[in-house]
Tab-separated table of N, CA and C in Angstrom:
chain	number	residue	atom	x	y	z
A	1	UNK	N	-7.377	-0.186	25.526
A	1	UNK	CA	-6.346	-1.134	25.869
A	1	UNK	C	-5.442	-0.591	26.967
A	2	UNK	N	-5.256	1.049	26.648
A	2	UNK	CA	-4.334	1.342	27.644
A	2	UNK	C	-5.025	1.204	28.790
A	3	UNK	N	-6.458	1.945	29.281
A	3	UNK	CA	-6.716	2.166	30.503
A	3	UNK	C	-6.776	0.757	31.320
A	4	UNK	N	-6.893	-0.521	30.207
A	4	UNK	CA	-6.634	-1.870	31.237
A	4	UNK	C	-4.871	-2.500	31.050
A	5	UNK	N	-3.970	-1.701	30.720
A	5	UNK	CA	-2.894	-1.645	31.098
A	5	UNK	C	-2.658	-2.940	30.168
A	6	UNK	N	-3.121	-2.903	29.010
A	6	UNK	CA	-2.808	-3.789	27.928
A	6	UNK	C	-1.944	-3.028	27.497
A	7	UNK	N	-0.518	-3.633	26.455
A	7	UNK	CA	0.014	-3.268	25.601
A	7	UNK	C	-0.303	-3.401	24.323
A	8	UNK	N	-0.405	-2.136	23.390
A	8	UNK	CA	-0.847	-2.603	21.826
A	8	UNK	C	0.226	-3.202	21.230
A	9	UNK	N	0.085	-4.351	20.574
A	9	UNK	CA	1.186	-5.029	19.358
A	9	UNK	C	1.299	-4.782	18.369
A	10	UNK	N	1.948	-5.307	17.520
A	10	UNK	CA	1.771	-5.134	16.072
A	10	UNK	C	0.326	-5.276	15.248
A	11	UNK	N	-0.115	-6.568	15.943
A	11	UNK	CA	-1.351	-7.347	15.344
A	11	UNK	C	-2.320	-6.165	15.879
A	12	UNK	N	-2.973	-5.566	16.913
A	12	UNK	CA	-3.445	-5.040	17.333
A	12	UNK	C	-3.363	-3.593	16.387
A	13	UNK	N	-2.457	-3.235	16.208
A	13	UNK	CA	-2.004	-1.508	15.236
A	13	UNK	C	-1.950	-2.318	14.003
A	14	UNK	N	-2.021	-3.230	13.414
A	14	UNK	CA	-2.305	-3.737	12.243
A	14	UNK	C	-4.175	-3.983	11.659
A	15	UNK	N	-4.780	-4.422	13.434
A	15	UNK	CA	-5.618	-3.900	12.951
A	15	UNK	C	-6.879	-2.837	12.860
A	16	UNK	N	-5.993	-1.932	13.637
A	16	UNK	CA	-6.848	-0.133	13.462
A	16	UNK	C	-6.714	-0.048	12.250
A	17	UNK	N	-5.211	0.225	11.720
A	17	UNK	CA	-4.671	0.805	10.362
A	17	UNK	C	-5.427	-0.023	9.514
A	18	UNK	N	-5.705	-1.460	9.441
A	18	UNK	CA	-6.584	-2.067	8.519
A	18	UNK	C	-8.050	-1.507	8.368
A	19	UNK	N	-8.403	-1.465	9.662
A	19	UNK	CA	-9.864	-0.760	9.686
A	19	UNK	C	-10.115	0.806	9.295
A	20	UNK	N	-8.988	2.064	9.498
A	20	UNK	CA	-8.588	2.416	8.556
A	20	UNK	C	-9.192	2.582	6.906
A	21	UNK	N	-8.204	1.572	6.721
A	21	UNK	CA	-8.094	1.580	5.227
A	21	UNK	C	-9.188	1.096	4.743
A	22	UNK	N	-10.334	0.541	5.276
A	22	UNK	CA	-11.515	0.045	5.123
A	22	UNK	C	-12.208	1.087	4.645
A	23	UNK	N	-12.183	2.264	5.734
A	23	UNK	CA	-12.841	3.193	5.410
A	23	UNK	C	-12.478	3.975	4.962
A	24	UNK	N	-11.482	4.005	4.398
A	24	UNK	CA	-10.334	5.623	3.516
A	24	UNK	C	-10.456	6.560	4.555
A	25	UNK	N	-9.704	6.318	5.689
A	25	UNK	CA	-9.402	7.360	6.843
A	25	UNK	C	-8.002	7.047	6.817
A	26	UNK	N	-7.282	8.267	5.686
A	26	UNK	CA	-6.025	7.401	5.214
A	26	UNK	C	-5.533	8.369	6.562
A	27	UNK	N	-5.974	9.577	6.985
A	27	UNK	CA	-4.857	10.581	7.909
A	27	UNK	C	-4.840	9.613	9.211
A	28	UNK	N	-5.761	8.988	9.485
A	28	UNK	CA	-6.040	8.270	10.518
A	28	UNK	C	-5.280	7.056	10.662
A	29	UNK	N	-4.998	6.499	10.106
A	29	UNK	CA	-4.225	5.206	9.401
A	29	UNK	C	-2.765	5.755	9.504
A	30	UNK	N	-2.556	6.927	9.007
A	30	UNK	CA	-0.988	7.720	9.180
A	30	UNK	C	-0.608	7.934	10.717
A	31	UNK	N	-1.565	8.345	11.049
A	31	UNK	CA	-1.500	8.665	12.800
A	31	UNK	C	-1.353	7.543	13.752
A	32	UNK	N	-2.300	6.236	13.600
A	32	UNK	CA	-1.486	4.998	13.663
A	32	UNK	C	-0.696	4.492	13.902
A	33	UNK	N	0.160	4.843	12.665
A	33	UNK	CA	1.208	4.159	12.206
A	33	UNK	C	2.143	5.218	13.037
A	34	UNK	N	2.590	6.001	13.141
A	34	UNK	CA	3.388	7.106	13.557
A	34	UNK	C	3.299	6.309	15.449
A	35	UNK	N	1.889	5.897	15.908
A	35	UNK	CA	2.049	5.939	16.848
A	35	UNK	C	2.809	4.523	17.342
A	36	UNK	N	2.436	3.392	16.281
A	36	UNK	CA	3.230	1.910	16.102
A	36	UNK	C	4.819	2.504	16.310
A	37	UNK	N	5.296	3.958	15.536
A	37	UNK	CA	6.820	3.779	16.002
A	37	UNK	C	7.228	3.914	17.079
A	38	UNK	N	6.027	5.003	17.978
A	38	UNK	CA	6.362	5.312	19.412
A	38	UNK	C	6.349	4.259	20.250
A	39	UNK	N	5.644	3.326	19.827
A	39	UNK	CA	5.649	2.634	20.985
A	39	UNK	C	6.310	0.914	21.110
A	40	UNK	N	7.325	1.198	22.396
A	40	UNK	CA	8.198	0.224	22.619
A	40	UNK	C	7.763	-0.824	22.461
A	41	UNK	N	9.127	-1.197	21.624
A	41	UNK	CA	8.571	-3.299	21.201
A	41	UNK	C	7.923	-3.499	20.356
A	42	UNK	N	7.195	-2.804	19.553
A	42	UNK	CA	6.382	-2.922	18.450
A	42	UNK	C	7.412	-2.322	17.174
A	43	UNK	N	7.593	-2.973	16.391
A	43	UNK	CA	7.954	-2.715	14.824
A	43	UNK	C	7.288	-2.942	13.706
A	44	UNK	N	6.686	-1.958	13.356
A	44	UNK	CA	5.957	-2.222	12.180
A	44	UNK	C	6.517	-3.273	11.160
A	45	UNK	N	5.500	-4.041	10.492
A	45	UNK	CA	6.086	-5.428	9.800
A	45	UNK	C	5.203	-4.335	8.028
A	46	UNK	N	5.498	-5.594	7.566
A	46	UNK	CA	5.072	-5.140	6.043
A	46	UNK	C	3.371	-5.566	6.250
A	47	UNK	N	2.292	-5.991	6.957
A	47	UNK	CA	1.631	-6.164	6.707
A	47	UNK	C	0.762	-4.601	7.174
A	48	UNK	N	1.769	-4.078	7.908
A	48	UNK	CA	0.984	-2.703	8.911
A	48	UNK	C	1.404	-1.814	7.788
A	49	UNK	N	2.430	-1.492	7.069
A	49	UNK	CA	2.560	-0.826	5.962
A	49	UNK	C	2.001	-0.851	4.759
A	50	UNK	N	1.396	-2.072	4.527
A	50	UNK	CA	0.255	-2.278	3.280
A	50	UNK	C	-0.824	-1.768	3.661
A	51	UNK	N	-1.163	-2.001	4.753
A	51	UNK	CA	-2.688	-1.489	4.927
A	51	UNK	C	-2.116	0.202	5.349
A	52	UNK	N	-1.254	0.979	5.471
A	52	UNK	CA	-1.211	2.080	5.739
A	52	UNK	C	-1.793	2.348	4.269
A	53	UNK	N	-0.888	1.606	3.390
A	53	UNK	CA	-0.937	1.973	1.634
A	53	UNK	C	-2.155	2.059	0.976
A	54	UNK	N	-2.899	0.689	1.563
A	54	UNK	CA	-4.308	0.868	1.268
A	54	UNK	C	-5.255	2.342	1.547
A	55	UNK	N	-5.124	2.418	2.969
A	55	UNK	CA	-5.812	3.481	3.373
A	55	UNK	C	-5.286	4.662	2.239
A	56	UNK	N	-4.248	5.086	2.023
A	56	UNK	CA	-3.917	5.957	1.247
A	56	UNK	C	-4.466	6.118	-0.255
A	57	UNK	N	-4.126	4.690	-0.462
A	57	UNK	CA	-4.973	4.555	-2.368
A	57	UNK	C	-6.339	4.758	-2.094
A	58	UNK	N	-7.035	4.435	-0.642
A	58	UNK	CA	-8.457	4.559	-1.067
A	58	UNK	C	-8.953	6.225	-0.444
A	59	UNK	N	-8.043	6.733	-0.101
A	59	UNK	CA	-8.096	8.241	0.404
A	59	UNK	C	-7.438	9.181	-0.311
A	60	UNK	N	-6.921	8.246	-2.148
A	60	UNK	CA	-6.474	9.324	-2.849
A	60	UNK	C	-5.258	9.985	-2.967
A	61	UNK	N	-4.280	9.420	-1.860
A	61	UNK	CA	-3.186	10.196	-1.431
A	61	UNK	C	-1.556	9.072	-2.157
A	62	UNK	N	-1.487	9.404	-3.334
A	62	UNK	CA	-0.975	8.004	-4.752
A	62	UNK	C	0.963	8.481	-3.430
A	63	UNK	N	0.997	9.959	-3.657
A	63	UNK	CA	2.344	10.648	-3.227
A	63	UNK	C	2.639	9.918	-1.752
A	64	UNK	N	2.152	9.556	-0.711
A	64	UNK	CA	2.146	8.958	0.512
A	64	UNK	C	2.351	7.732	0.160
A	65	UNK	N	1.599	6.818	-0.275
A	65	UNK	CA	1.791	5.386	-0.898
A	65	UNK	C	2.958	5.412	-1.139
A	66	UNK	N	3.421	6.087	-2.008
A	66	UNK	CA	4.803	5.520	-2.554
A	66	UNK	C	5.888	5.665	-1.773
A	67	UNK	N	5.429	6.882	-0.685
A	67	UNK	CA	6.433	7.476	0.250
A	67	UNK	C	6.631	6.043	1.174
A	68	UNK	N	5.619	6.043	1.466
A	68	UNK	CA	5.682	4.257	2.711
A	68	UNK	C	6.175	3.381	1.831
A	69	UNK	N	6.162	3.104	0.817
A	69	UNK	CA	6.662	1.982	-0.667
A	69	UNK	C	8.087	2.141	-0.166
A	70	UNK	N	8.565	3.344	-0.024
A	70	UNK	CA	10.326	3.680	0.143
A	70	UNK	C	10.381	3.178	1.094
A	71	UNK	N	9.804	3.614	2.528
A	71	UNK	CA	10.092	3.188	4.115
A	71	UNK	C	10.440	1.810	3.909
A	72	UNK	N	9.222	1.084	3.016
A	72	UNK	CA	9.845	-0.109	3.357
A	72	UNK	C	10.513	-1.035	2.615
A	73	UNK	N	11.084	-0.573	1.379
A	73	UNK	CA	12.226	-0.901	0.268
A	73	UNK	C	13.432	-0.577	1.535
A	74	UNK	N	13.598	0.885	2.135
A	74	UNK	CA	14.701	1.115	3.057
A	74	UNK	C	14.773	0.126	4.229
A	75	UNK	N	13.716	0.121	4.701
A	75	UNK	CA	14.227	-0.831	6.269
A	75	UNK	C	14.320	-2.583	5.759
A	76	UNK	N	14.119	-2.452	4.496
A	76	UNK	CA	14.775	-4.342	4.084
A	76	UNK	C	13.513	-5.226	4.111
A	77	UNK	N	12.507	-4.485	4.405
A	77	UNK	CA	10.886	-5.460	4.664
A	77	UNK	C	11.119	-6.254	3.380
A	78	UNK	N	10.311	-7.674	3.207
A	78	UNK	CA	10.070	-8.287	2.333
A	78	UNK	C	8.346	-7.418	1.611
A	79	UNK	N	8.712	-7.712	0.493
A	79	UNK	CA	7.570	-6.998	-0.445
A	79	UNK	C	7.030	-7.783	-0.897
A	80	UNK	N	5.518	-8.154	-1.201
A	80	UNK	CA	4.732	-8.934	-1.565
A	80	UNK	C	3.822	-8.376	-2.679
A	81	UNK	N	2.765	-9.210	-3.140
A	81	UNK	CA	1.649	-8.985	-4.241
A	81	UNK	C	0.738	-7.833	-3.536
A	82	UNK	N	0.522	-7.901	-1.572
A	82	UNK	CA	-0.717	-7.180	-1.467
A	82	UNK	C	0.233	-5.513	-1.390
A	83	UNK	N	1.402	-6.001	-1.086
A	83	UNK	CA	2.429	-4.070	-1.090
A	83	UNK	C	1.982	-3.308	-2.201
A	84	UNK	N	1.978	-4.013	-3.263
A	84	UNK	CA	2.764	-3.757	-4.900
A	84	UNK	C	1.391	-3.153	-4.930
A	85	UNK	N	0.359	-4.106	-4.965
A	85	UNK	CA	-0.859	-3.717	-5.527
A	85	UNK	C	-1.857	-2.366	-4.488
A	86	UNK	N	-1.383	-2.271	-3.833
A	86	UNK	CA	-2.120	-1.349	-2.778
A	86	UNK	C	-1.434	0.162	-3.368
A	87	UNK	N	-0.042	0.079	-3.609
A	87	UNK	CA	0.534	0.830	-3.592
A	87	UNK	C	0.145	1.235	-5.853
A	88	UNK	N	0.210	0.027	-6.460
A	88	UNK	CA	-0.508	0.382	-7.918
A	88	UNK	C	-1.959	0.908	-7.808
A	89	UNK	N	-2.388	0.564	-6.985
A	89	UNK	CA	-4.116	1.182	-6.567
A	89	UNK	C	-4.017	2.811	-6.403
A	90	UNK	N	-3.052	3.332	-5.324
A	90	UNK	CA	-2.848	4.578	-5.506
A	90	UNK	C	-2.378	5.162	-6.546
A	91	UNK	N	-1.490	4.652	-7.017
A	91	UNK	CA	-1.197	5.507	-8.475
A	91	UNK	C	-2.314	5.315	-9.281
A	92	UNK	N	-2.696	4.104	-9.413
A	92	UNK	CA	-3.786	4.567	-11.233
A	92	UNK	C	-5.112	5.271	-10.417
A	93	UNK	N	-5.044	5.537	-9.065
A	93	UNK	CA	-5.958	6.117	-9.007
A	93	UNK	C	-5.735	7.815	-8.321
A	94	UNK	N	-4.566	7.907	-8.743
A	94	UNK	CA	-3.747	9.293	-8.466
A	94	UNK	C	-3.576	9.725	-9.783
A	95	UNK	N	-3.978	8.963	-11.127
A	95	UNK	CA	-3.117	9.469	-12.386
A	95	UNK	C	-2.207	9.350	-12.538
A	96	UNK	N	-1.641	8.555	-11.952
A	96	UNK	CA	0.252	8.044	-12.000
A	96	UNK	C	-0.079	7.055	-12.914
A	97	UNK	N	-0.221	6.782	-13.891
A	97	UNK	CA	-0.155	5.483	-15.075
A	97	UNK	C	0.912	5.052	-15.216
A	98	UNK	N	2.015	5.456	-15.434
A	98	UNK	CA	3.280	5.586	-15.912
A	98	UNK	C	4.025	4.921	-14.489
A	99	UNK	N	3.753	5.265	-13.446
A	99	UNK	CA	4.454	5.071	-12.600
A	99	UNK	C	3.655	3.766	-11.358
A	100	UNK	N	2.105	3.798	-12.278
A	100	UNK	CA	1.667	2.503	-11.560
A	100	UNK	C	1.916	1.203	-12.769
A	101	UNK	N	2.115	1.478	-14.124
A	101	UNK	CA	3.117	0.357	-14.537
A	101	UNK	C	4.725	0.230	-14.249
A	102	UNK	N	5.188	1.029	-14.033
A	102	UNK	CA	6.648	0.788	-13.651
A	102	UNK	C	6.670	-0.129	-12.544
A	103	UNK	N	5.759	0.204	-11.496
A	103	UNK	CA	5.665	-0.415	-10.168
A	103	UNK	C	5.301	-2.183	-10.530
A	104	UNK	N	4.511	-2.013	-11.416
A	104	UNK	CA	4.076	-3.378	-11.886
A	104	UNK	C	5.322	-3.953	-12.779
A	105	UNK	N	5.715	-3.493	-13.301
A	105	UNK	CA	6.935	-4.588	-14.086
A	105	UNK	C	8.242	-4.650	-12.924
A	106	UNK	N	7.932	-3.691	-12.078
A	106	UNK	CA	9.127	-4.315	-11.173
A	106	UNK	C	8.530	-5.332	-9.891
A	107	UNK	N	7.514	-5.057	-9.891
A	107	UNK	CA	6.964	-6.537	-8.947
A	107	UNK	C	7.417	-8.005	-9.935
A	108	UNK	N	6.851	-7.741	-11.087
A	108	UNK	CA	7.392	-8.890	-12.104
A	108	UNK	C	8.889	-9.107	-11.794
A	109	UNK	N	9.492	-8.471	-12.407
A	109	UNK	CA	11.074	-8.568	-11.739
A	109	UNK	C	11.953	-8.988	-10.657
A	110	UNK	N	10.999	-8.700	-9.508
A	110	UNK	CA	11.460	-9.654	-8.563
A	110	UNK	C	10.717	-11.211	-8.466
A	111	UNK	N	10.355	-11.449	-9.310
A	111	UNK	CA	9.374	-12.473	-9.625
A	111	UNK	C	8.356	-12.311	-8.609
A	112	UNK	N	7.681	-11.634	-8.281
A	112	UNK	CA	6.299	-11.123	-7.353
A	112	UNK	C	5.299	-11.426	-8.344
A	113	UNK	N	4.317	-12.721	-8.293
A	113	UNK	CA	3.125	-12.801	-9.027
A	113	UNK	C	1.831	-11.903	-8.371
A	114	UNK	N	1.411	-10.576	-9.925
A	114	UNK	CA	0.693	-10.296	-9.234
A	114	UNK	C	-0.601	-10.943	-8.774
A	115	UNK	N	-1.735	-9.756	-8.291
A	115	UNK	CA	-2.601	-10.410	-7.122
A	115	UNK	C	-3.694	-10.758	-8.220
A	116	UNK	N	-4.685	-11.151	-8.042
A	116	UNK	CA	-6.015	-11.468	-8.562
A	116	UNK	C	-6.674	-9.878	-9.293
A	117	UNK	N	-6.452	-8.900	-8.981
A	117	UNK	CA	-6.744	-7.692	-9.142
A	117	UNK	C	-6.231	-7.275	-10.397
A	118	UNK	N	-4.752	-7.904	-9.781
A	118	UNK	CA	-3.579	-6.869	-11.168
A	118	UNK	C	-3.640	-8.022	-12.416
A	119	UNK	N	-3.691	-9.357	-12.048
A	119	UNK	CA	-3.568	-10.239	-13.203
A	119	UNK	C	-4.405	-10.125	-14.241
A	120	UNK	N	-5.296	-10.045	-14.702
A	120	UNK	CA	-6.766	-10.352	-15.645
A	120	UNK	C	-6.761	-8.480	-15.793
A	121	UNK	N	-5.551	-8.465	-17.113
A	121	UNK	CA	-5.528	-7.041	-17.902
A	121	UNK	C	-5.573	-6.076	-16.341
A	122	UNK	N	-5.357	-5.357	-16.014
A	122	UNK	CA	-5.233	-4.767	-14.968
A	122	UNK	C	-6.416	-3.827	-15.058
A	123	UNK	N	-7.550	-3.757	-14.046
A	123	UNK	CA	-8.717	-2.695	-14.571
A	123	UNK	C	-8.326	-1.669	-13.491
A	124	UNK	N	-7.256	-1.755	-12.509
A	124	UNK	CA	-6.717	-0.306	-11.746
A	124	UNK	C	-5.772	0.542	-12.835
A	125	UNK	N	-4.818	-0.240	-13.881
A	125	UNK	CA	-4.374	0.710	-14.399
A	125	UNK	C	-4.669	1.169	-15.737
A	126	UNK	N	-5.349	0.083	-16.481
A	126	UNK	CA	-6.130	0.276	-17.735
A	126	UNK	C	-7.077	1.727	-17.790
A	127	UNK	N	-8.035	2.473	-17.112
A	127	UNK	CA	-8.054	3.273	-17.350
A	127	UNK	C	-7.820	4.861	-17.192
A	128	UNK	N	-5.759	4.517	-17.187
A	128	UNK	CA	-5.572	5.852	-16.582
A	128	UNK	C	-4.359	5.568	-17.605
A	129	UNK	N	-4.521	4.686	-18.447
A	129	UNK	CA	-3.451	4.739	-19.933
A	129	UNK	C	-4.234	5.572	-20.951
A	130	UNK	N	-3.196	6.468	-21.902
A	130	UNK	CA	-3.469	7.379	-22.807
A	130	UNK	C	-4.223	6.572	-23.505
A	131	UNK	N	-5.527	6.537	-24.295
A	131	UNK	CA	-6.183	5.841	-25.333
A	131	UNK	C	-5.060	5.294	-26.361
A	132	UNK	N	-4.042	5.505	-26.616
A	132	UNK	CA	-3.263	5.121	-28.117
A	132	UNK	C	-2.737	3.816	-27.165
A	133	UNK	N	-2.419	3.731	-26.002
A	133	UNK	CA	-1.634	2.443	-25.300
A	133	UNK	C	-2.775	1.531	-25.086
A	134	UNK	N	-3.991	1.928	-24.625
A	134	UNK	CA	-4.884	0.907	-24.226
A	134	UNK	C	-5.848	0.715	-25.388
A	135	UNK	N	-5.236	0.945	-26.453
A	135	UNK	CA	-5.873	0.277	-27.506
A	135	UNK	C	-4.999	-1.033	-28.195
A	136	UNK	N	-3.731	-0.948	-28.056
A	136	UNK	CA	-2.744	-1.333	-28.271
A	136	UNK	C	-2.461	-2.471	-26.981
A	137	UNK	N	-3.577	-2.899	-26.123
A	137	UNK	CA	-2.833	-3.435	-25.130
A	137	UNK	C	-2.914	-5.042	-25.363
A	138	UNK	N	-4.319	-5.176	-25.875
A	138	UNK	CA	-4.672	-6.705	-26.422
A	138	UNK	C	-4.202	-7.257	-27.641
A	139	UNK	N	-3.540	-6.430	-28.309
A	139	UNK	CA	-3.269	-7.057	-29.563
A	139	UNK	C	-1.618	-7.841	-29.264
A	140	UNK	N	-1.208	-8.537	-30.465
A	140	UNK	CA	-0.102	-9.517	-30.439
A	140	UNK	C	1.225	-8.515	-30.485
């Protein structure tokens, strides 16, 4: 883009970092994004920060997810079903149980319906609950 003296946009760095996260090239996806701040006129939106999140849950990295989760609780972004859940993807798949349901009852809380993923018993965080909770999860 540069050498034809295109400018990259948002949409454009939204979708490396998506492609990215496609492939769990979460460092790659970080590098990205770092470069979305350098460059003038472009502000990362919440959709370039989900897919940073993605790349991260699917590269394992639960501690980064949540770190970008803050960036964009701090800069006032609106938070959605695909934030919440990208960012619950890294935890139950970091071993954060505890802290990928917290994340989930506070999406509830802001009344955030979750996604198709998280609704139907959650199978990202169901098995990273202690056996005594996820036995306990279907009953009345």
């Amino acid at each position: 883009m540069r050498k034809e003296k295109i400018r990259p946009n948002d949409v454009s760095f939204n979708s490396v970092i998506g492609a990215c996260a496609s492939t769990a090239r979460w460092k790659d996806a970080l590098a990205v994004l770092d470069q979305c701040y350098r460059e003038p006129g472009v502000v990362p939106n919440i959709y370039i920060y989900t897919n940073a999140m993605r790349a991260c849950a699917k590269g394992g990295q639960s501690k980064r997810a949540l770190s970008l989760l803050k960036v964009v609780k701090d800069k006032g972004l609106p938070l959605d079903s695909y934030c919440y859940t990208a960012v619950i993807d890294a935890c139950a798949k970091g071993g954060m149980w505890k802290k990928a349901l917290s994340l989930l009852d506070e999406m509830r809380a802001r009344g955030i319906a979750p996604t198709e993923s998280l609704s139907l018993s959650p199978p990202i965080v169901l098995p990273y609950r202690p056996a005594a909770m996820a036995d306990n999860v279907n009953k009345p």
